[in-house]
Amino acid sequence: MPDRGGGPTGPRARAGRPSRRARFLIVTLGVLAALGMAFTMFAGFWTDWLWYRSVHYSSVFTTTLSTKIGLFFVFGLLMALAVGLNIWLAHRLRPPLSAMSMEQQSLDRYRMAIAPYKRWLLLSATSLVGLIAGASAAGQWRTWLMWVNGVPFHQKDPQFGLDVSFYAFDLPWYRFLLGFGFATTILCLIAAALTHYLYGGLRVTSPGARATAAATGHLSVLLGVFVALKAVAYWLDRYGLAVKSSDFKTTGNWTGLRYVDANAYLPAKTILFCIAVICALLFFATLWRRTWQLPVIGFGLMVLSAVLIGGLYPAIVQKFQVQPNEQAKEAPYVQKNLKATREAYGIDHTKVSEYPGKSATKDTGALRDKVADTAALRVMDPNVVSPTFQQRQQIRDYYGFPTNLDVDRYSTKDGTDQDTVLGLRELDLDGVPKNNWINDHFRYTHGYGVVAAKGTAADSEGRPVFIEKNLPSKGDLGSYQQQIYYGEKTTTYSIVGGPQKEVDYSDDDGEKTTRYTGRSGVNLGNPLNRAAYAVAFNEPQILYSGAIGKGSRILYNRTPKDRVEAVAPWLTIDGDAYPAVVDHRIQWIVDAYTTTNGYPYASRTTLGDTTADSLTATNNSRAVVAQQNRVNYIRNSVKATVDAYTGEVRLYQWDTEDPVLKTWMKAFPGTVQARTDISADLMAHLRYPQDLFKVQRELLSRYHVTDADTFLSGSEVWQVPDDPTQDSHSAVPPYYLSMKMPDQKAQAFSLTTTFTPNGRDNLSAFMAVDSDPRTGDYGRIRILKLPTSTAVDGPKQVQSQFNSESAIAETISLLSRGHSKVEYGNLLTVPLDGGLLYAEPVYVRGGSLKYPLLRKVLVTYGGRTAFEDTLDQALDKVFGVAGSSPPSGTGDAGQGPTDPTVRKALQDAQKAFDAGQQALKEKAGPDWGAYAEAQRDLQDALKQAEDAQAKADGANKSDKTGKTVKPGKTDESSKSGEKKQD
């Protein structure tokens, strides 16, 4: 009879097992899950490869990938083999019989449990440590490529006489190898000790010897290797002193050897190296002596020596030799630091000149004539007028401008350069009429056109004088490809070139459409590509959407900084990419840097901290990409361009002498083009980068001195002042400005900044660098140093005096009444005839207008201040030109308007304002009719005050070329364009 009692073959046994169909389903699901995971990993790899191939930088992808894979396998295998070999050796050296103690009886259970799985456990343990070590080594691909491709600097460090390349390229790799050796030895020591303990080679509680002779010899060799590596570490530490950072009481951050390093730490490291070598030999000798007595004594001596020689002795030298006469002891080493730091940051050729800070010319009228020759004072602040561009030239809601516009220069019809404020009308998906997948990724794919305005002019309403405007864009820039598929605001992907037409813009004739004809992006005609991007972008519609057809291409990684960083991951990217019309195309220009933190004796700086200012505090997109990079060498070695239509990236070798760039060009051949390939049109728009300038000005606040005694005293330390126009307590940003320094014969496009003494607000120096590569002085840093005995007002003091002038304060109060808001523009500083001229535009954003308009200009020179409707009026008043009223600071300050018509109009304005406020406070509720009438009266009164003041000041003079247009006069080209736009 069959067994029906529930035995192993009974119904209950069969009921507990899944059926064959269920098992097949489980296996199938497992296989599908594994394939899904594999395809997900493959999709990321495949899309990366397709993207690099589309931008023609596939060699960057393959070189980087092969280097990572090579390092992963080499060091992963080394670690796995080393650990596995030591486990195998410890197992082979196990004693034949274990002592029958309680300890060994307990371990027998573990030995028996793992006996069937010994090979699998060994393979698992070695694989795990190999994977970890390989992943760590793969992250060192930059270090490896720099070591294997390093070129000499042809500069030697002053202490050891080694080429700087040893510290920049070789030492980091040696330190990685040393760290890998330590990690391998420690893991091998732990694995071997555990194996010896498990199989009886080491005993803790058993009677007799604590270790067998074989275990003693094995572990002693590993300990000897560890101590030998420590000896190598001591030797490398000697060279590491040249790039060691420390805090120095008188100078703060310090890099390089000091007196105590050269005379205490350096000999101590040498002595400790010798002791460590002897100690390692004693450990190796246990292979023959089979005792740890001498090695343990040697190791104890090494530890004691490290405490006494490496710690106590330098402290004694510092206390009793250095501190009593620190300046004399440290001066030679400070001199080395001064020289190396100035060379490493490219500030060694800075020209520092004495500047009186006070004009010697008595004829103020002659000074007035010099202003136009000295500087093109900009009244359109690119960091303020973006809302004006937005309101006047956005035209469609799906376009937008960046928060901070850019300053460039373009040739006028007479061939002269003109400072220009410009921005691109980029795509803004928040303004798309109806957000859906098709609209966001197929229909609205690009921006359209450049908008540019004169930097030195405004029309009679205080609006920019546009030289390029409207849709399609027209103006002085000529014809160019206007669609913008790549830009700073373009952060999402688009699918173009297929059956779906794209929106250009709309006008009275309807919607204008286009179809992308560039070769940028990745072709989605291949089903594999579509599946990979559907997975990579987590968007299944890419796989089956009918909007994707023949010729469809996907565009992504579309911001200029992202593209340059992707094709050149060894570069640090400047925080501000800027557009220019070059050779009839819109090109984004991106400055890129090569850096290292291995320049001997050069002090380090943190890029993110050094490049922060009042603009980066409010606009994170302008910050340096590598926020926490600590470097002590930087070069603007590469100028990159990104085509706004095709996305094509080009890298140009800008610094032809930079050894770091030469090293990377060896590692990635063919990626960087020669400097001679830069076209003349592109050269005209290149400029000195802001982030490099900010790093250099931070260093020059201390390293402008070349004398060690002065540097140590700290008496000449400067600081970058806070931006007086902002409440963020952040550093004032540098400003681009066409100006002429005292030793220059003509204006040059420059980047400028100011310095104040440490802890004070008066001006200590003015700094400018020539930013036009077409001149022979490009990159030349000039500093005008003011006398310490004369107090010259700094930016904060000028702003404070401006705010405290009673007449000015009254006008500001009137301008800010109601719903109006006063905004201060860039406070520009210009050296003029021994003195310093300050100019600041003042904007009003008020009433129904949602954008700022230029209403006033502040000018200060030699203690005289003017606050007028236009720049010309303010300059005339400051310099006492006939027909202008006396400036503030000459006896008339605080008296208010003197013209009776002006006073009457201001009184009427005050009455109208009060009436409007009263209308809002009616008990029955706000009387909106009365409020509207009061607002009209207020506007009329303010207009009457402006007109009367202009008449009193003789403002109806003919406009000068390049100057702000006066009230009552209108730039004709602007007027006609604005009429059409309105």
mmCIF file with all atom_site columns, N, CA and C in Angstrom, residues 723-747:
data_model
loop_
_atom_site.group_PDB
_atom_site.id
_atom_site.type_symbol
_atom_site.label_atom_id
_atom_site.label_alt_id
_atom_site.label_comp_id
_atom_site.label_asym_id
_atom_site.label_entity_id
_atom_site.label_seq_id
_atom_site.pdbx_PDB_ins_code
_atom_site.Cartn_x
_atom_site.Cartn_y
_atom_site.Cartn_z
_atom_site.occupancy
_atom_site.B_iso_or_equiv
_atom_site.pdbx_formal_charge
_atom_site.auth_seq_id
_atom_site.auth_comp_id
_atom_site.auth_asym_id
_atom_site.auth_atom_id
_atom_site.pdbx_PDB_model_num
ATOM 1  N N  . ASP A 1 723 ? 30.968 95.107  -0.149  1.00 0.00 ? 723 ASP A N  1
ATOM 2  C CA . ASP A 1 723 ? 30.214 95.861  -1.145  1.00 0.00 ? 723 ASP A CA 1
ATOM 3  C C  . ASP A 1 723 ? 29.328 96.880  -0.429  1.00 0.00 ? 723 ASP A C  1
ATOM 4  N N  . PRO A 1 724 ? 29.591 98.185  -0.607  1.00 0.00 ? 724 PRO A N  1
ATOM 5  C CA . PRO A 1 724 ? 28.812 99.187  0.141   1.00 0.00 ? 724 PRO A CA 1
ATOM 6  C C  . PRO A 1 724 ? 27.375 99.321  -0.327  1.00 0.00 ? 724 PRO A C  1
ATOM 7  N N  . THR A 1 725 ? 27.050 98.764  -1.489  1.00 0.00 ? 725 THR A N  1
ATOM 8  C CA . THR A 1 725 ? 25.691 98.893  -2.017  1.00 0.00 ? 725 THR A CA 1
ATOM 9  C C  . THR A 1 725 ? 24.803 97.726  -1.603  1.00 0.00 ? 725 THR A C  1
ATOM 10 N N  . GLN A 1 726 ? 25.366 96.745  -0.869  1.00 0.00 ? 726 GLN A N  1
ATOM 11 C CA . GLN A 1 726 ? 24.611 95.559  -0.464  1.00 0.00 ? 726 GLN A CA 1
ATOM 12 C C  . GLN A 1 726 ? 24.656 95.410  1.045   1.00 0.00 ? 726 GLN A C  1
ATOM 13 N N  . ASP A 1 727 ? 23.706 94.656  1.579   1.00 0.00 ? 727 ASP A N  1
ATOM 14 C CA . ASP A 1 727 ? 23.655 94.388  3.017   1.00 0.00 ? 727 ASP A CA 1
ATOM 15 C C  . ASP A 1 727 ? 24.192 93.003  3.364   1.00 0.00 ? 727 ASP A C  1
ATOM 16 N N  . SER A 1 728 ? 24.805 92.324  2.395   1.00 0.00 ? 728 SER A N  1
ATOM 17 C CA . SER A 1 728 ? 25.233 90.943  2.606   1.00 0.00 ? 728 SER A CA 1
ATOM 18 C C  . SER A 1 728 ? 26.555 90.829  3.339   1.00 0.00 ? 728 SER A C  1
ATOM 19 N N  . HIS A 1 729 ? 27.272 91.939  3.559   1.00 0.00 ? 729 HIS A N  1
ATOM 20 C CA . HIS A 1 729 ? 28.595 91.933  4.188   1.00 0.00 ? 729 HIS A CA 1
ATOM 21 C C  . HIS A 1 729 ? 29.549 91.004  3.441   1.00 0.00 ? 729 HIS A C  1
ATOM 22 N N  . SER A 1 730 ? 29.403 90.975  2.141   1.00 0.00 ? 730 SER A N  1
ATOM 23 C CA . SER A 1 730 ? 30.277 90.187  1.282   1.00 0.00 ? 730 SER A CA 1
ATOM 24 C C  . SER A 1 730 ? 31.190 91.125  0.505   1.00 0.00 ? 730 SER A C  1
ATOM 25 N N  . ALA A 1 731 ? 32.291 90.561  0.006   1.00 0.00 ? 731 ALA A N  1
ATOM 26 C CA . ALA A 1 731 ? 33.294 91.368  -0.682  1.00 0.00 ? 731 ALA A CA 1
ATOM 27 C C  . ALA A 1 731 ? 32.712 92.040  -1.917  1.00 0.00 ? 731 ALA A C  1
ATOM 28 N N  . VAL A 1 732 ? 33.214 93.237  -2.206  1.00 0.00 ? 732 VAL A N  1
ATOM 29 C CA . VAL A 1 732 ? 32.786 93.945  -3.407  1.00 0.00 ? 732 VAL A CA 1
ATOM 30 C C  . VAL A 1 732 ? 33.294 93.186  -4.631  1.00 0.00 ? 732 VAL A C  1
ATOM 31 N N  . PRO A 1 733 ? 32.467 92.959  -5.632  1.00 0.00 ? 733 PRO A N  1
ATOM 32 C CA . PRO A 1 733 ? 32.936 92.237  -6.817  1.00 0.00 ? 733 PRO A CA 1
ATOM 33 C C  . PRO A 1 733 ? 33.845 93.124  -7.654  1.00 0.00 ? 733 PRO A C  1
ATOM 34 N N  . PRO A 1 734 ? 34.735 92.545  -8.436  1.00 0.00 ? 734 PRO A N  1
ATOM 35 C CA . PRO A 1 734 ? 35.518 93.357  -9.376  1.00 0.00 ? 734 PRO A CA 1
ATOM 36 C C  . PRO A 1 734 ? 34.637 93.805  -10.530 1.00 0.00 ? 734 PRO A C  1
ATOM 37 N N  . TYR A 1 735 ? 35.009 94.929  -11.152 1.00 0.00 ? 735 TYR A N  1
ATOM 38 C CA . TYR A 1 735 ? 34.200 95.488  -12.227 1.00 0.00 ? 735 TYR A CA 1
ATOM 39 C C  . TYR A 1 735 ? 35.023 95.615  -13.507 1.00 0.00 ? 735 TYR A C  1
ATOM 40 N N  . TYR A 1 736 ? 34.408 95.226  -14.631 1.00 0.00 ? 736 TYR A N  1
ATOM 41 C CA . TYR A 1 736 ? 35.001 95.470  -15.949 1.00 0.00 ? 736 TYR A CA 1
ATOM 42 C C  . TYR A 1 736 ? 34.721 96.909  -16.341 1.00 0.00 ? 736 TYR A C  1
ATOM 43 N N  . LEU A 1 737 ? 35.739 97.551  -16.863 1.00 0.00 ? 737 LEU A N  1
ATOM 44 C CA . LEU A 1 737 ? 35.605 98.972  -17.179 1.00 0.00 ? 737 LEU A CA 1
ATOM 45 C C  . LEU A 1 737 ? 36.693 99.365  -18.166 1.00 0.00 ? 737 LEU A C  1
ATOM 46 N N  . SER A 1 738 ? 36.324 100.119 -19.186 1.00 0.00 ? 738 SER A N  1
ATOM 47 C CA . SER A 1 738 ? 37.342 100.680 -20.084 1.00 0.00 ? 738 SER A CA 1
ATOM 48 C C  . SER A 1 738 ? 37.915 101.924 -19.421 1.00 0.00 ? 738 SER A C  1
ATOM 49 N N  . MET A 1 739 ? 39.196 101.880 -19.096 1.00 0.00 ? 739 MET A N  1
ATOM 50 C CA . MET A 1 739 ? 39.818 102.985 -18.369 1.00 0.00 ? 739 MET A CA 1
ATOM 51 C C  . MET A 1 739 ? 41.307 103.026 -18.657 1.00 0.00 ? 739 MET A C  1
ATOM 52 N N  . LYS A 1 740 ? 41.912 104.107 -18.202 1.00 0.00 ? 740 LYS A N  1
ATOM 53 C CA . LYS A 1 740 ? 43.341 104.324 -18.430 1.00 0.00 ? 740 LYS A CA 1
ATOM 54 C C  . LYS A 1 740 ? 44.030 104.519 -17.093 1.00 0.00 ? 740 LYS A C  1
ATOM 55 N N  . MET A 1 741 ? 45.034 103.669 -16.808 1.00 0.00 ? 741 MET A N  1
ATOM 56 C CA . MET A 1 741 ? 45.846 103.857 -15.622 1.00 0.00 ? 741 MET A CA 1
ATOM 57 C C  . MET A 1 741 ? 46.857 104.977 -15.882 1.00 0.00 ? 741 MET A C  1
ATOM 58 N N  . PRO A 1 742 ? 47.444 105.554 -14.836 1.00 0.00 ? 742 PRO A N  1
ATOM 59 C CA . PRO A 1 742 ? 48.331 106.711 -15.026 1.00 0.00 ? 742 PRO A CA 1
ATOM 60 C C  . PRO A 1 742 ? 49.487 106.474 -15.994 1.00 0.00 ? 742 PRO A C  1
ATOM 61 N N  . ASP A 1 743 ? 49.988 105.237 -16.094 1.00 0.00 ? 743 ASP A N  1
ATOM 62 C CA . ASP A 1 743 ? 51.135 104.993 -16.987 1.00 0.00 ? 743 ASP A CA 1
ATOM 63 C C  . ASP A 1 743 ? 50.712 104.509 -18.368 1.00 0.00 ? 743 ASP A C  1
ATOM 64 N N  . GLN A 1 744 ? 49.408 104.497 -18.649 1.00 0.00 ? 744 GLN A N  1
ATOM 65 C CA . GLN A 1 744 ? 48.926 104.059 -19.953 1.00 0.00 ? 744 GLN A CA 1
ATOM 66 C C  . GLN A 1 744 ? 48.598 105.269 -20.831 1.00 0.00 ? 744 GLN A C  1
ATOM 67 N N  . LYS A 1 745 ? 48.749 105.082 -22.130 1.00 0.00 ? 745 LYS A N  1
ATOM 68 C CA . LYS A 1 745 ? 48.508 106.174 -23.072 1.00 0.00 ? 745 LYS A CA 1
ATOM 69 C C  . LYS A 1 745 ? 47.068 106.209 -23.568 1.00 0.00 ? 745 LYS A C  1
ATOM 70 N N  . ALA A 1 746 ? 46.372 105.087 -23.460 1.00 0.00 ? 746 ALA A N  1
ATOM 71 C CA . ALA A 1 746 ? 44.988 105.028 -23.949 1.00 0.00 ? 746 ALA A CA 1
ATOM 72 C C  . ALA A 1 746 ? 44.179 104.113 -23.052 1.00 0.00 ? 746 ALA A C  1
ATOM 73 N N  . GLN A 1 747 ? 42.852 104.226 -23.155 1.00 0.00 ? 747 GLN A N  1
ATOM 74 C CA . GLN A 1 747 ? 41.976 103.361 -22.384 1.00 0.00 ? 747 GLN A CA 1
ATOM 75 C C  . GLN A 1 747 ? 42.145 101.902 -22.802 1.00 0.00 ? 747 GLN A C  1
#
